[in-house]
Amino acid sequence: MSDEAKKGLRPKEIIWGAVSLAIFAVVFFLVFKMYKGEGEKRAAEYSEIPKTEDNIELTINVTGVDPVKGDIYTRVFFTPHGKFLNAKGFLSENVNLFLNASSGKQEYNFQKGKTMNPVEVTFGLFGQVTDYPLDMHESQIITDAEVPIKSSDKQSADVHQEEDTEEKVPLAINFNAFLHGYKIDAEKDTTIDYPFYGLYVDVSRAGSTKFFSYFIMTAMWLLSTIVVFMVLAVVVRGRKIELGKFAFMSAMIFALPALRNMQPLVPTIGTFSDYVSFFWAEALIALSLFAVVFTWLRRAPQK
């Protein structure tokens, strides 16, 4: 056993180790605190309650987002209040409800004396997904509800009088969204006038998604820079060419696509992050491999 091993750790090594652990503990705590804070920021809640107690409450819960297809998936729950709720807890009137779904049904007819079952609704989502991870998308939710007038009331009404044939239903709107990887905000759409109710929804990437994407882009640049320095050492400074360098650079060419796909919720090839880092890193490593192989072929064998 050497004398250094017998002496054990030096005081400086112990101090540096303690300082490193303390720094790691502080960074770990800050990252965990950022995670807790981001969870609160990602939660989107919006409510609009009408003045009258006679209303139907809509609770819109976001269940998924697909920026590539341009869809935002929701589950909508209905709760009647006041005169729209009978003594048995069922709907007291026939209600026709409209939602501007991008696919599937847009009109729902709820019958008197029955419950208002929740429905799955897909709304349109508009944005440039190729701007990942800086892409921003928006959606518009429009709804309206009315009670159709009974046929006996229609016959007694003056046909020449210009009046609505339906009774508008006041709506209470609740919007809730909490999706991992996305930051969703909602506010009232002021461009929509009564009797319609409108919501403007803004969807972007969460802070953790952006941070990890930036980390992957930086890692690809660092790896490609290391390879370029290795090539310069071989070509310019005349360092010995080892076969391990060929294997390392060849593996990097195939490893970068897997590293690129590690970015959370990343679309297919052709995004902003690809043009900033992936394409450049792949090209630099490929050209570096060609340069090393060409130098190896030109260089005379050593005696």
mmCIF file of C-alpha atoms in Angstrom:
data_model
loop_
_atom_site.group_PDB
_atom_site.id
_atom_site.type_symbol
_atom_site.label_atom_id
_atom_site.label_comp_id
_atom_site.label_asym_id
_atom_site.label_seq_id
_atom_site.Cartn_x
_atom_site.Cartn_y
_atom_site.Cartn_z
ATOM 1 C CA MET A 1 0.000 0.000 0.000
ATOM 2 C CA SER A 2 1.375 3.418 -0.926
ATOM 3 C CA ASP A 3 2.116 6.160 1.579
ATOM 4 C CA GLU A 4 -0.654 8.342 0.103
ATOM 5 C CA ALA A 5 -3.211 5.606 0.688
ATOM 6 C CA LYS A 6 -2.050 5.107 4.264
ATOM 7 C CA LYS A 7 -2.441 8.788 5.060
ATOM 8 C CA GLY A 8 -6.080 8.773 3.959
ATOM 9 C CA LEU A 9 -7.946 11.878 2.866
ATOM 10 C CA ARG A 10 -6.242 15.203 3.196
ATOM 11 C CA PRO A 11 -7.981 18.124 4.950
ATOM 12 C CA LYS A 12 -8.271 20.021 1.656
ATOM 13 C CA GLU A 13 -9.975 17.041 0.030
ATOM 14 C CA ILE A 14 -12.451 16.804 2.909
ATOM 15 C CA ILE A 15 -13.217 20.539 2.668
ATOM 16 C CA TRP A 16 -13.714 20.398 -1.093
ATOM 17 C CA GLY A 17 -15.934 17.352 -0.723
ATOM 18 C CA ALA A 18 -18.071 19.077 1.915
ATOM 19 C CA VAL A 19 -18.375 22.226 -0.213
ATOM 20 C CA SER A 20 -19.368 20.153 -3.258
ATOM 21 C CA LEU A 21 -22.060 18.338 -1.281
ATOM 22 C CA ALA A 22 -23.387 21.633 0.083
ATOM 23 C CA ILE A 23 -23.559 23.155 -3.404
ATOM 24 C CA PHE A 24 -25.311 20.053 -4.717
ATOM 25 C CA ALA A 25 -27.827 20.193 -1.841
ATOM 26 C CA VAL A 26 -28.598 23.860 -2.543
ATOM 27 C CA VAL A 27 -29.029 23.251 -6.293
ATOM 28 C CA PHE A 28 -31.215 20.199 -5.624
ATOM 29 C CA PHE A 29 -33.425 22.224 -3.273
ATOM 30 C CA LEU A 30 -33.775 25.067 -5.792
ATOM 31 C CA VAL A 31 -34.689 22.671 -8.606
ATOM 32 C CA PHE A 32 -37.267 20.935 -6.398
ATOM 33 C CA LYS A 33 -38.700 24.307 -5.386
ATOM 34 C CA MET A 34 -38.903 25.300 -9.059
ATOM 35 C CA TYR A 35 -40.807 22.078 -9.751
ATOM 36 C CA LYS A 36 -43.345 22.839 -7.016
ATOM 37 C CA GLY A 37 -43.769 26.405 -8.236
ATOM 38 C CA GLU A 38 -44.142 25.350 -11.857
ATOM 39 C CA GLY A 39 -46.888 22.910 -10.909
ATOM 40 C CA GLU A 40 -48.910 25.809 -9.523
ATOM 41 C CA LYS A 41 -48.211 27.952 -12.586
ATOM 42 C CA ARG A 42 -49.268 25.198 -14.998
ATOM 43 C CA ALA A 43 -52.678 24.898 -13.335
ATOM 44 C CA ALA A 44 -55.143 27.065 -15.255
ATOM 45 C CA GLU A 45 -58.443 27.938 -13.596
ATOM 46 C CA TYR A 46 -61.089 30.332 -14.896
ATOM 47 C CA SER A 47 -64.637 30.923 -13.680
ATOM 48 C CA GLU A 48 -67.482 33.126 -14.862
ATOM 49 C CA ILE A 49 -70.672 33.036 -12.795
ATOM 50 C CA PRO A 50 -73.847 34.847 -13.978
ATOM 51 C CA LYS A 51 -75.818 37.053 -11.597
ATOM 52 C CA THR A 52 -78.915 34.879 -11.684
ATOM 53 C CA GLU A 53 -79.106 31.619 -9.741
ATOM 54 C CA ASP A 54 -81.131 30.046 -12.557
ATOM 55 C CA ASN A 55 -78.285 28.789 -14.728
ATOM 56 C CA ILE A 56 -76.482 25.739 -16.035
ATOM 57 C CA GLU A 57 -72.911 25.323 -14.921
ATOM 58 C CA LEU A 58 -70.356 24.057 -17.448
ATOM 59 C CA THR A 59 -67.093 22.645 -16.119
ATOM 60 C CA ILE A 60 -64.551 22.218 -18.925
ATOM 61 C CA ASN A 61 -61.596 20.004 -17.980
ATOM 62 C CA VAL A 62 -58.694 19.738 -20.427
ATOM 63 C CA THR A 63 -57.630 16.099 -20.821
ATOM 64 C CA GLY A 64 -55.058 16.385 -23.596
ATOM 65 C CA VAL A 65 -53.316 18.598 -26.148
ATOM 66 C CA ASP A 66 -51.983 17.616 -29.568
ATOM 67 C CA PRO A 67 -50.199 20.587 -31.208
ATOM 68 C CA VAL A 68 -49.263 18.468 -34.242
ATOM 69 C CA LYS A 69 -52.886 17.643 -35.089
ATOM 70 C CA GLY A 70 -54.099 21.003 -33.803
ATOM 71 C CA ASP A 71 -56.508 19.603 -31.216
ATOM 72 C CA ILE A 72 -57.262 20.274 -27.564
ATOM 73 C CA TYR A 73 -59.270 17.515 -25.876
ATOM 74 C CA THR A 74 -61.740 18.293 -23.090
ATOM 75 C CA ARG A 75 -64.380 16.634 -20.944
ATOM 76 C CA VAL A 76 -67.377 18.894 -20.252
ATOM 77 C CA PHE A 77 -69.618 18.413 -17.199
ATOM 78 C CA PHE A 78 -73.062 20.018 -16.785
ATOM 79 C CA THR A 79 -74.778 21.012 -13.536
ATOM 80 C CA PRO A 80 -78.232 22.671 -13.657
ATOM 81 C CA HIS A 81 -79.171 25.171 -10.944
ATOM 82 C CA GLY A 82 -82.321 27.014 -9.883
ATOM 83 C CA LYS A 83 -85.387 26.564 -12.048
ATOM 84 C CA PHE A 84 -83.531 24.209 -14.403
ATOM 85 C CA LEU A 85 -83.278 21.621 -11.602
ATOM 86 C CA ASN A 86 -86.421 19.794 -10.398
ATOM 87 C CA ALA A 87 -87.087 18.430 -6.926
ATOM 88 C CA LYS A 88 -85.688 15.006 -7.851
ATOM 89 C CA GLY A 89 -82.370 16.454 -8.990
ATOM 90 C CA PHE A 90 -83.030 16.049 -12.720
ATOM 91 C CA LEU A 91 -83.314 18.548 -15.557
ATOM 92 C CA SER A 92 -86.627 20.426 -15.433
ATOM 93 C CA GLU A 93 -86.612 21.642 -19.065
ATOM 94 C CA ASN A 94 -85.481 20.467 -22.470
ATOM 95 C CA VAL A 95 -82.152 22.151 -23.176
ATOM 96 C CA ASN A 96 -80.302 22.483 -26.475
ATOM 97 C CA LEU A 97 -76.605 23.260 -26.040
ATOM 98 C CA PHE A 98 -74.017 24.297 -28.637
ATOM 99 C CA LEU A 99 -70.211 23.872 -28.459
ATOM 100 C CA ASN A 100 -67.914 24.838 -31.353
ATOM 101 C CA ALA A 101 -66.205 21.453 -31.563
ATOM 102 C CA SER A 102 -63.658 21.016 -34.359
ATOM 103 C CA SER A 103 -64.759 17.401 -34.880
ATOM 104 C CA GLY A 104 -67.781 15.349 -33.869
ATOM 105 C CA LYS A 105 -71.052 16.748 -32.539
ATOM 106 C CA GLN A 106 -71.573 20.435 -31.953
ATOM 107 C CA GLU A 107 -75.190 20.367 -30.731
ATOM 108 C CA TYR A 108 -76.433 18.387 -27.732
ATOM 109 C CA ASN A 109 -80.088 17.898 -26.812
ATOM 110 C CA PHE A 110 -80.763 17.177 -23.140
ATOM 111 C CA GLN A 111 -84.239 15.897 -22.290
ATOM 112 C CA LYS A 112 -86.433 17.023 -19.421
ATOM 113 C CA GLY A 113 -86.447 14.653 -16.441
ATOM 114 C CA LYS A 114 -83.007 13.215 -17.204
ATOM 115 C CA THR A 115 -79.477 13.923 -16.107
ATOM 116 C CA MET A 116 -77.013 15.940 -18.189
ATOM 117 C CA ASN A 117 -74.257 13.436 -18.828
ATOM 118 C CA PRO A 118 -70.723 14.739 -19.484
ATOM 119 C CA VAL A 119 -69.439 14.794 -23.066
ATOM 120 C CA GLU A 120 -66.025 14.589 -24.723
ATOM 121 C CA VAL A 121 -65.374 17.620 -26.933
ATOM 122 C CA THR A 122 -62.397 18.352 -29.192
ATOM 123 C CA PHE A 123 -61.662 22.004 -29.961
ATOM 124 C CA GLY A 124 -59.326 23.404 -32.595
ATOM 125 C CA LEU A 125 -55.810 24.484 -31.621
ATOM 126 C CA PHE A 126 -53.901 26.907 -33.837
ATOM 127 C CA GLY A 127 -50.165 27.570 -33.770
ATOM 128 C CA GLN A 128 -46.804 26.831 -35.377
ATOM 129 C CA VAL A 129 -45.587 23.540 -33.906
ATOM 130 C CA THR A 130 -42.281 23.823 -35.792
ATOM 131 C CA ASP A 131 -41.275 26.614 -33.389
ATOM 132 C CA TYR A 132 -40.708 23.985 -30.668
ATOM 133 C CA PRO A 133 -39.848 24.568 -27.826
ATOM 134 C CA LEU A 134 -40.919 28.202 -28.243
ATOM 135 C CA ASP A 135 -44.180 27.397 -30.031
ATOM 136 C CA MET A 136 -47.384 29.051 -28.833
ATOM 137 C CA HIS A 137 -50.908 27.958 -29.680
ATOM 138 C CA GLU A 138 -54.366 29.353 -29.137
ATOM 139 C CA SER A 139 -57.878 27.984 -29.068
ATOM 140 C CA GLN A 140 -61.367 29.487 -28.903
ATOM 141 C CA ILE A 141 -64.239 27.879 -27.009
ATOM 142 C CA ILE A 142 -67.748 29.130 -27.815
ATOM 143 C CA THR A 143 -70.916 27.810 -26.170
ATOM 144 C CA ASP A 144 -74.619 28.659 -26.066
ATOM 145 C CA ALA A 145 -77.689 27.038 -24.493
ATOM 146 C CA GLU A 146 -81.413 27.551 -24.961
ATOM 147 C CA VAL A 147 -84.760 26.099 -23.935
ATOM 148 C CA PRO A 148 -87.090 25.528 -26.913
ATOM 149 C CA ILE A 149 -90.596 27.014 -26.566
ATOM 150 C CA LYS A 150 -93.393 24.471 -26.323
ATOM 151 C CA SER A 151 -95.520 23.903 -29.425
ATOM 152 C CA SER A 152 -98.639 25.215 -27.643
ATOM 153 C CA ASP A 153 -96.812 28.452 -26.856
ATOM 154 C CA LYS A 154 -95.693 28.766 -30.472
ATOM 155 C CA GLN A 155 -99.284 28.414 -31.756
ATOM 156 C CA SER A 156 -100.511 31.145 -29.418
ATOM 157 C CA ALA A 157 -97.704 33.507 -30.380
ATOM 158 C CA ASP A 158 -98.216 36.100 -33.121
ATOM 159 C CA VAL A 159 -96.487 34.722 -36.225
ATOM 160 C CA HIS A 160 -95.892 38.253 -37.509
ATOM 161 C CA GLN A 161 -94.110 39.305 -34.328
ATOM 162 C CA GLU A 162 -90.333 39.071 -34.567
ATOM 163 C CA GLU A 163 -89.376 37.319 -31.332
ATOM 164 C CA ASP A 164 -86.988 34.520 -30.405
ATOM 165 C CA THR A 165 -88.537 31.066 -30.439
ATOM 166 C CA GLU A 166 -86.191 29.879 -27.687
ATOM 167 C CA GLU A 167 -85.405 30.995 -24.172
ATOM 168 C CA LYS A 168 -81.712 31.667 -23.642
ATOM 169 C CA VAL A 169 -80.131 29.839 -20.717
ATOM 170 C CA PRO A 170 -77.581 31.688 -18.538
ATOM 171 C CA LEU A 171 -74.356 29.697 -18.315
ATOM 172 C CA ALA A 172 -71.740 29.510 -15.598
ATOM 173 C CA ILE A 173 -68.330 28.609 -17.052
ATOM 174 C CA ASN A 174 -65.531 26.819 -15.188
ATOM 175 C CA PHE A 175 -62.308 26.002 -17.047
ATOM 176 C CA ASN A 176 -59.628 23.760 -15.530
ATOM 177 C CA ALA A 177 -56.362 22.621 -17.119
ATOM 178 C CA PHE A 178 -53.326 20.906 -15.675
ATOM 179 C CA LEU A 179 -51.219 18.998 -18.197
ATOM 180 C CA HIS A 180 -47.648 17.856 -17.754
ATOM 181 C CA GLY A 181 -45.340 19.612 -20.202
ATOM 182 C CA TYR A 182 -47.708 22.455 -21.086
ATOM 183 C CA LYS A 183 -48.588 25.864 -19.701
ATOM 184 C CA ILE A 184 -52.251 26.709 -20.324
ATOM 185 C CA ASP A 185 -53.971 30.030 -19.667
ATOM 186 C CA ALA A 186 -57.620 30.973 -20.185
ATOM 187 C CA GLU A 187 -59.512 34.247 -20.196
ATOM 188 C CA LYS A 188 -62.841 35.579 -21.405
ATOM 189 C CA ASP A 189 -63.058 36.178 -25.136
ATOM 190 C CA THR A 190 -64.302 39.749 -25.392
ATOM 191 C CA THR A 191 -64.997 39.355 -29.135
ATOM 192 C CA ILE A 192 -67.936 37.039 -28.374
ATOM 193 C CA ASP A 193 -71.214 38.754 -27.463
ATOM 194 C CA TYR A 194 -74.213 37.486 -25.503
ATOM 195 C CA PRO A 195 -76.044 35.103 -25.832
ATOM 196 C CA PHE A 196 -72.848 33.242 -26.717
ATOM 197 C CA TYR A 197 -70.118 32.654 -24.140
ATOM 198 C CA GLY A 198 -66.529 32.622 -25.317
ATOM 199 C CA LEU A 199 -63.160 31.618 -23.855
ATOM 200 C CA TYR A 200 -59.719 32.324 -25.257
ATOM 201 C CA VAL A 201 -57.191 29.593 -24.393
ATOM 202 C CA ASP A 202 -53.436 30.050 -24.736
ATOM 203 C CA VAL A 203 -51.158 26.959 -24.806
ATOM 204 C CA SER A 204 -47.353 26.992 -24.623
ATOM 205 C CA ARG A 205 -44.576 24.722 -23.371
ATOM 206 C CA ALA A 206 -43.923 24.497 -19.648
ATOM 207 C CA GLY A 207 -40.726 25.938 -18.193
ATOM 208 C CA SER A 208 -39.317 22.474 -17.446
ATOM 209 C CA THR A 209 -39.899 21.408 -21.054
ATOM 210 C CA LYS A 210 -38.050 24.454 -22.367
ATOM 211 C CA PHE A 211 -35.209 24.012 -19.869
ATOM 212 C CA PHE A 212 -34.617 20.355 -20.778
ATOM 213 C CA SER A 213 -34.837 21.137 -24.491
ATOM 214 C CA TYR A 214 -32.197 23.864 -24.071
ATOM 215 C CA PHE A 215 -30.058 21.392 -22.126
ATOM 216 C CA ILE A 216 -30.246 18.826 -24.949
ATOM 217 C CA MET A 217 -29.394 21.474 -27.550
ATOM 218 C CA THR A 218 -26.407 22.615 -25.490
ATOM 219 C CA ALA A 219 -25.261 19.003 -25.011
ATOM 220 C CA MET A 220 -25.328 18.380 -28.769
ATOM 221 C CA TRP A 221 -23.216 21.486 -29.384
ATOM 222 C CA LEU A 222 -20.711 20.467 -26.695
ATOM 223 C CA LEU A 223 -20.378 16.932 -28.066
ATOM 224 C CA SER A 224 -19.863 18.171 -31.611
ATOM 225 C CA THR A 225 -17.318 20.742 -30.382
ATOM 226 C CA ILE A 226 -15.351 17.992 -28.624
ATOM 227 C CA VAL A 227 -15.270 15.978 -31.842
ATOM 228 C CA VAL A 228 -14.080 19.017 -33.823
ATOM 229 C CA PHE A 229 -11.224 19.613 -31.334
ATOM 230 C CA MET A 230 -10.230 15.941 -31.641
ATOM 231 C CA VAL A 231 -10.085 16.277 -35.433
ATOM 232 C CA LEU A 232 -8.022 19.460 -35.238
ATOM 233 C CA ALA A 233 -5.577 17.721 -32.922
ATOM 234 C CA VAL A 234 -5.180 14.935 -35.470
ATOM 235 C CA VAL A 235 -5.127 16.985 -38.673
ATOM 236 C CA VAL A 236 -3.319 20.141 -37.534
ATOM 237 C CA ARG A 237 -1.132 19.030 -34.643
ATOM 238 C CA GLY A 238 -0.367 15.592 -36.055
ATOM 239 C CA ARG A 239 -1.690 13.534 -33.143
ATOM 240 C CA LYS A 240 -1.743 9.799 -33.622
ATOM 241 C CA ILE A 241 -4.879 8.415 -35.270
ATOM 242 C CA GLU A 242 -6.411 5.688 -33.153
ATOM 243 C CA LEU A 243 -9.104 3.351 -34.370
ATOM 244 C CA GLY A 244 -11.143 4.152 -31.290
ATOM 245 C CA LYS A 245 -11.708 7.657 -32.666
ATOM 246 C CA PHE A 246 -13.417 6.202 -35.726
ATOM 247 C CA ALA A 247 -15.756 4.150 -33.534
ATOM 248 C CA PHE A 248 -16.487 7.113 -31.246
ATOM 249 C CA MET A 249 -17.420 9.501 -34.058
ATOM 250 C CA SER A 250 -19.392 6.852 -35.930
ATOM 251 C CA ALA A 251 -21.393 6.089 -32.794
ATOM 252 C CA MET A 252 -22.041 9.795 -32.229
ATOM 253 C CA ILE A 253 -23.652 10.131 -35.664
ATOM 254 C CA PHE A 254 -26.252 7.509 -34.723
ATOM 255 C CA ALA A 255 -26.556 8.605 -31.083
ATOM 256 C CA LEU A 256 -27.507 12.216 -31.827
ATOM 257 C CA PRO A 257 -30.976 11.384 -33.253
ATOM 258 C CA ALA A 258 -31.765 9.428 -30.070
ATOM 259 C CA LEU A 259 -30.495 12.340 -27.980
ATOM 260 C CA ARG A 260 -32.595 14.743 -30.021
ATOM 261 C CA ASN A 261 -35.737 12.630 -29.457
ATOM 262 C CA MET A 262 -35.172 12.774 -25.686
ATOM 263 C CA GLN A 263 -36.616 16.285 -25.706
ATOM 264 C CA PRO A 264 -40.046 16.149 -24.038
ATOM 265 C CA LEU A 265 -43.049 16.126 -26.376
ATOM 266 C CA VAL A 266 -40.813 16.981 -29.334
ATOM 267 C CA PRO A 267 -42.419 16.844 -32.825
ATOM 268 C CA THR A 268 -40.797 15.177 -35.814
ATOM 269 C CA ILE A 269 -37.646 16.458 -37.521
ATOM 270 C CA GLY A 270 -37.779 20.066 -38.708
ATOM 271 C CA THR A 271 -38.370 22.119 -35.569
ATOM 272 C CA PHE A 272 -36.627 25.277 -34.360
ATOM 273 C CA SER A 273 -34.399 23.240 -32.035
ATOM 274 C CA ASP A 274 -33.232 21.116 -34.980
ATOM 275 C CA TYR A 275 -32.113 24.134 -36.978
ATOM 276 C CA VAL A 276 -30.373 25.595 -33.922
ATOM 277 C CA SER A 277 -28.446 22.513 -32.800
ATOM 278 C CA PHE A 278 -29.247 19.045 -34.162
ATOM 279 C CA PHE A 279 -28.575 19.635 -37.867
ATOM 280 C CA TRP A 280 -25.336 21.493 -37.110
ATOM 281 C CA ALA A 281 -24.099 18.893 -34.639
ATOM 282 C CA GLU A 282 -24.859 16.029 -37.016
ATOM 283 C CA ALA A 283 -23.110 17.800 -39.907
ATOM 284 C CA LEU A 284 -20.019 18.712 -37.858
ATOM 285 C CA ILE A 285 -19.551 15.168 -36.564
ATOM 286 C CA ALA A 286 -20.071 13.642 -40.015
ATOM 287 C CA LEU A 287 -17.580 16.042 -41.615
ATOM 288 C CA SER A 288 -15.127 15.406 -38.786
ATOM 289 C CA LEU A 289 -15.311 11.674 -39.412
ATOM 290 C CA PHE A 290 -14.642 12.213 -43.123
ATOM 291 C CA ALA A 291 -11.695 14.461 -42.296
ATOM 292 C CA VAL A 292 -10.119 11.916 -39.948
ATOM 293 C CA VAL A 293 -10.586 9.077 -42.438
ATOM 294 C CA PHE A 294 -9.127 11.180 -45.275
ATOM 295 C CA THR A 295 -6.142 12.182 -43.112
ATOM 296 C CA TRP A 296 -5.562 8.556 -42.134
ATOM 297 C CA LEU A 297 -5.572 7.512 -45.801
ATOM 298 C CA ARG A 298 -3.154 10.280 -46.810
ATOM 299 C CA ARG A 299 -0.769 9.925 -43.890
ATOM 300 C CA ALA A 300 2.156 7.614 -44.530
ATOM 301 C CA PRO A 301 2.388 4.582 -42.247
ATOM 302 C CA GLN A 302 4.866 4.854 -39.398
ATOM 303 C CA LYS A 303 7.957 2.687 -39.587
#
